[in-house]
Structures are given as structure tokens and as C-alpha cells.
Amino acid sequence: MKELIVQSSKDIESLKEHLKSSPAFIKFFSPYCGYCHMMQPEWIKMKNTLKNNYNDNLIVVDIPPEFMNELDVEINGFPTMVAMGPQHYKHHFQGNRSSEDFVNFLSSIGYTKREKKVKSKKTTRSRKTSKSSKASKASKKTTRSKKACKSSKKTTRSKSASKKTIRKN
């Protein structure tokens, strides 16, 4: 995987040359866009995943607003992610903005080929931990609600009993 941050028209020309024979995943962004800033850590994580686990000639490109009209792509807002291929295919990304979804998107359209597995034991453990902690929290809630229910029954019984004694007098 190669990486390109477009900073001049020469970069656009080299991208167009690359697109003649190889695919690219392009992010159109604005430095003033809050969504672009929020997505940036996931974009970097996706780049690292592609570098470490995939062996292909995909290029990942960041294009700022001043160069967005250089390619024939419809952009309605920022960030816009588009996968482009050698036959001028354009696939607009419309999923969640997470590194996993980016990689899955590229795999689903055939732009990446997995070299080795991505899963690690750490993620599996954290999922198990979160499931068990959710289960323990749920059991604590049910225990609390049962106790609260019992105590409310006791108070209603004692109130009704005191009402009966008042009425008799």
C-alpha cells in the first residue's frame, strides 16, 4: 500500500497515472471540517492495517478542497471517500467511518487481498470482558429491582394497615 497527500497539481498528475493501472482509495477532506478531524484517527488506523496486513498496489490518497475538482468525482460534503479503479470505476463509501469498515469496503469491491490475519487476542479478550461485565451489571440491576420491589410492598402494606386502624377508631 502506498500513501499520497496531494499538495500540488503534480501530485494529481501522478495519481491519474497510477489510476491507469491500479486502484486508489481517496479521501476528500477539508481542514476546517469537524467530521474530518473526528474521522482522522480511524483513517490512520486503516492505513496502518493496510500497510501491515495487505500486499497490493492500492494507493491511499488525501485530497484537500483546492484540488477536489481535478478528478471527476461528485462531492456533496466532507469527508467524502471514493474508491477508484483502472477502468474508471467509482465506488462511494457510505458506511460507518471506522477503520474496520474501510478495510471491509475495500475488500468487498476487490481492491485489497489479505496477506495475513488482522484479529488479535487482545480484542477477543476485551469483548469477553465487556460481555461478562454487562452480565454482572444486569444481574445487579435485577437484584436491586427485586429488593426495591419487596421494600415497596412492605411500605404499602404498613400504610394500608395503619389506615384500617384509623378507620376503626
Tab-separated table of C-alpha atoms in Angstrom:
chain	number	residue	atom	x	y	z
A	1	MET	CA	0.000	0.000	0.000
A	2	LYS	CA	1.235	3.438	-0.915
A	3	GLU	CA	0.219	6.743	0.572
A	4	LEU	CA	-0.204	10.136	-1.100
A	5	ILE	CA	-1.178	13.509	0.341
A	6	VAL	CA	-1.986	15.817	-2.545
A	7	GLN	CA	-0.245	19.171	-2.221
A	8	SER	CA	0.218	20.213	-5.849
A	9	SER	CA	-1.080	19.579	-9.352
A	10	LYS	CA	1.951	17.306	-9.893
A	11	ASP	CA	0.542	15.010	-7.207
A	12	ILE	CA	-2.789	14.924	-9.060
A	13	GLU	CA	-0.996	14.005	-12.284
A	14	SER	CA	0.878	11.158	-10.581
A	15	LEU	CA	-2.429	9.954	-9.076
A	16	LYS	CA	-4.072	9.952	-12.514
A	17	GLU	CA	-1.118	7.979	-13.875
A	18	HIS	CA	-1.426	5.473	-11.015
A	19	LEU	CA	-5.184	5.090	-11.646
A	20	LYS	CA	-4.495	3.825	-15.176
A	21	SER	CA	-3.190	0.547	-13.780
A	22	SER	CA	-4.027	0.370	-10.055
A	23	PRO	CA	-6.821	1.196	-7.602
A	24	ALA	CA	-6.922	4.080	-5.133
A	25	PHE	CA	-8.948	4.898	-2.035
A	26	ILE	CA	-9.366	8.657	-1.928
A	27	LYS	CA	-10.494	10.875	0.932
A	28	PHE	CA	-11.658	14.369	0.029
A	29	PHE	CA	-11.417	16.473	3.167
A	30	SER	CA	-11.373	19.996	4.488
A	31	PRO	CA	-9.041	21.143	7.263
A	32	TYR	CA	-11.987	23.131	8.686
A	33	CYS	CA	-14.342	20.140	8.851
A	34	GLY	CA	-15.035	18.744	12.321
A	35	TYR	CA	-16.165	15.378	10.928
A	36	CYS	CA	-12.875	15.098	9.022
A	37	HIS	CA	-10.925	15.665	12.241
A	38	MET	CA	-13.056	13.126	14.139
A	39	MET	CA	-12.500	10.518	11.421
A	40	GLN	CA	-8.730	11.076	11.101
A	41	PRO	CA	-7.644	8.551	13.802
A	42	GLU	CA	-9.691	5.819	12.085
A	43	TRP	CA	-8.241	6.797	8.698
A	44	ILE	CA	-4.707	6.469	10.097
A	45	LYS	CA	-5.589	3.130	11.721
A	46	MET	CA	-6.912	1.916	8.354
A	47	LYS	CA	-3.655	2.952	6.646
A	48	ASN	CA	-1.626	1.032	9.242
A	49	THR	CA	-3.829	-2.040	8.839
A	50	LEU	CA	-3.385	-1.951	5.080
A	51	LYS	CA	0.395	-1.480	5.396
A	52	ASN	CA	0.814	-4.327	7.891
A	53	ASN	CA	-1.661	-6.897	6.598
A	54	TYR	CA	-2.184	-6.429	2.883
A	55	ASN	CA	0.095	-6.838	-0.087
A	56	ASP	CA	-1.182	-4.966	-3.118
A	57	ASN	CA	-0.676	-1.847	-5.160
A	58	LEU	CA	-3.515	0.169	-3.659
A	59	ILE	CA	-2.758	3.834	-3.025
A	60	VAL	CA	-4.491	5.749	-0.214
A	61	VAL	CA	-4.899	9.437	-1.045
A	62	ASP	CA	-5.842	12.563	0.921
A	63	ILE	CA	-7.102	15.426	-1.256
A	64	PRO	CA	-7.794	18.886	0.216
A	65	PRO	CA	-10.577	21.140	-1.173
A	66	GLU	CA	-8.367	23.151	-3.526
A	67	PHE	CA	-7.759	20.016	-5.650
A	68	MET	CA	-11.158	18.339	-5.398
A	69	ASN	CA	-12.266	19.417	-8.896
A	70	GLU	CA	-9.212	17.810	-10.531
A	71	LEU	CA	-10.868	14.378	-10.552
A	72	ASP	CA	-14.292	13.670	-11.991
A	73	VAL	CA	-15.972	12.885	-8.664
A	74	GLU	CA	-19.201	14.283	-7.244
A	75	ILE	CA	-18.584	15.663	-3.756
A	76	ASN	CA	-21.567	16.746	-1.671
A	77	GLY	CA	-19.784	17.207	1.646
A	78	PHE	CA	-16.707	16.436	3.679
A	79	PRO	CA	-15.320	13.920	4.244
A	80	THR	CA	-16.089	12.016	1.039
A	81	MET	CA	-14.347	8.696	0.450
A	82	VAL	CA	-14.219	7.196	-3.028
A	83	ALA	CA	-12.527	4.067	-4.324
A	84	MET	CA	-11.418	4.428	-7.925
A	85	GLY	CA	-10.035	1.784	-10.207
A	86	PRO	CA	-8.258	1.411	-13.521
A	87	GLN	CA	-11.459	1.107	-15.572
A	88	HIS	CA	-12.722	4.446	-14.178
A	89	TYR	CA	-14.993	2.686	-11.690
A	90	LYS	CA	-16.011	4.864	-8.780
A	91	HIS	CA	-17.339	3.390	-5.566
A	92	HIS	CA	-18.538	5.924	-2.987
A	93	PHE	CA	-18.022	4.736	0.583
A	94	GLN	CA	-21.225	5.085	2.615
A	95	GLY	CA	-20.606	3.045	5.744
A	96	ASN	CA	-19.525	3.786	9.294
A	97	ARG	CA	-16.329	5.775	9.491
A	98	SER	CA	-14.254	3.120	11.200
A	99	SER	CA	-11.009	1.511	10.095
A	100	GLU	CA	-12.639	-1.935	10.005
A	101	ASP	CA	-15.430	-0.702	7.747
A	102	PHE	CA	-12.946	0.997	5.418
A	103	VAL	CA	-10.927	-2.228	5.058
A	104	ASN	CA	-14.069	-4.361	4.644
A	105	PHE	CA	-15.335	-1.953	1.973
A	106	LEU	CA	-12.082	-2.197	0.020
A	107	SER	CA	-12.134	-5.998	0.319
A	108	SER	CA	-15.774	-6.203	-0.788
A	109	ILE	CA	-15.041	-4.378	-4.051
A	110	GLY	CA	-11.895	-6.419	-4.635
A	111	TYR	CA	-9.306	-3.677	-4.097
A	112	THR	CA	-7.346	-5.484	-1.375
A	113	LYS	CA	-6.057	-9.001	-0.893
A	114	ARG	CA	-5.430	-10.167	2.642
A	115	GLU	CA	-1.856	-11.235	3.317
A	116	LYS	CA	-2.270	-12.295	6.944
A	117	LYS	CA	-4.982	-12.258	9.595
A	118	VAL	CA	-5.855	-8.976	11.303
A	119	LYS	CA	-7.514	-10.270	14.501
A	120	SER	CA	-5.544	-10.164	17.700
A	121	LYS	CA	-6.123	-11.854	21.049
A	122	LYS	CA	-6.455	-8.504	22.801
A	123	THR	CA	-9.700	-7.611	21.017
A	124	THR	CA	-11.181	-11.029	21.792
A	125	ARG	CA	-10.361	-10.663	25.486
A	126	SER	CA	-11.786	-7.167	25.699
A	127	ARG	CA	-15.033	-8.366	24.103
A	128	LYS	CA	-15.308	-11.231	26.588
A	129	THR	CA	-14.607	-8.871	29.460
A	130	SER	CA	-17.214	-6.424	28.287
A	131	LYS	CA	-19.804	-9.213	27.898
A	132	SER	CA	-19.163	-10.553	31.404
A	133	SER	CA	-19.220	-7.075	32.903
A	134	LYS	CA	-22.527	-6.390	31.128
A	135	ALA	CA	-23.946	-9.627	32.519
A	136	SER	CA	-22.829	-8.809	36.060
A	137	LYS	CA	-24.292	-5.308	35.774
A	138	ALA	CA	-27.588	-6.767	34.574
A	139	SER	CA	-27.729	-9.248	37.477
A	140	LYS	CA	-27.000	-6.445	39.951
A	141	LYS	CA	-29.847	-4.405	38.456
A	142	THR	CA	-32.318	-7.286	38.769
A	143	THR	CA	-31.225	-7.912	42.375
A	144	ARG	CA	-31.683	-4.234	43.179
A	145	SER	CA	-35.072	-4.103	41.494
A	146	LYS	CA	-36.248	-7.217	43.403
A	147	LYS	CA	-35.141	-5.648	46.684
A	148	ALA	CA	-36.813	-2.372	45.787
A	149	CYS	CA	-39.995	-4.210	44.861
A	150	LYS	CA	-40.049	-6.126	48.183
A	151	SER	CA	-39.419	-2.990	50.215
A	152	SER	CA	-42.161	-1.075	48.400
A	153	LYS	CA	-44.636	-3.916	49.116
A	154	LYS	CA	-43.756	-3.730	52.817
A	155	THR	CA	-44.345	0.019	52.932
A	156	THR	CA	-47.691	-0.219	51.125
A	157	ARG	CA	-48.847	-2.977	53.480
A	158	SER	CA	-47.878	-0.989	56.536
A	159	LYS	CA	-49.637	2.115	55.180
A	160	SER	CA	-52.829	0.189	54.430
A	161	ALA	CA	-52.719	-1.433	57.867
A	162	SER	CA	-52.418	1.964	59.543
A	163	LYS	CA	-55.381	3.269	57.513
A	164	LYS	CA	-57.547	0.385	58.750
A	165	THR	CA	-56.688	1.125	62.348
A	166	ILE	CA	-57.554	4.790	61.875
A	167	ARG	CA	-60.946	3.989	60.362
A	168	LYS	CA	-61.901	1.708	63.253
A	169	ASN	CA	-61.357	4.483	65.793
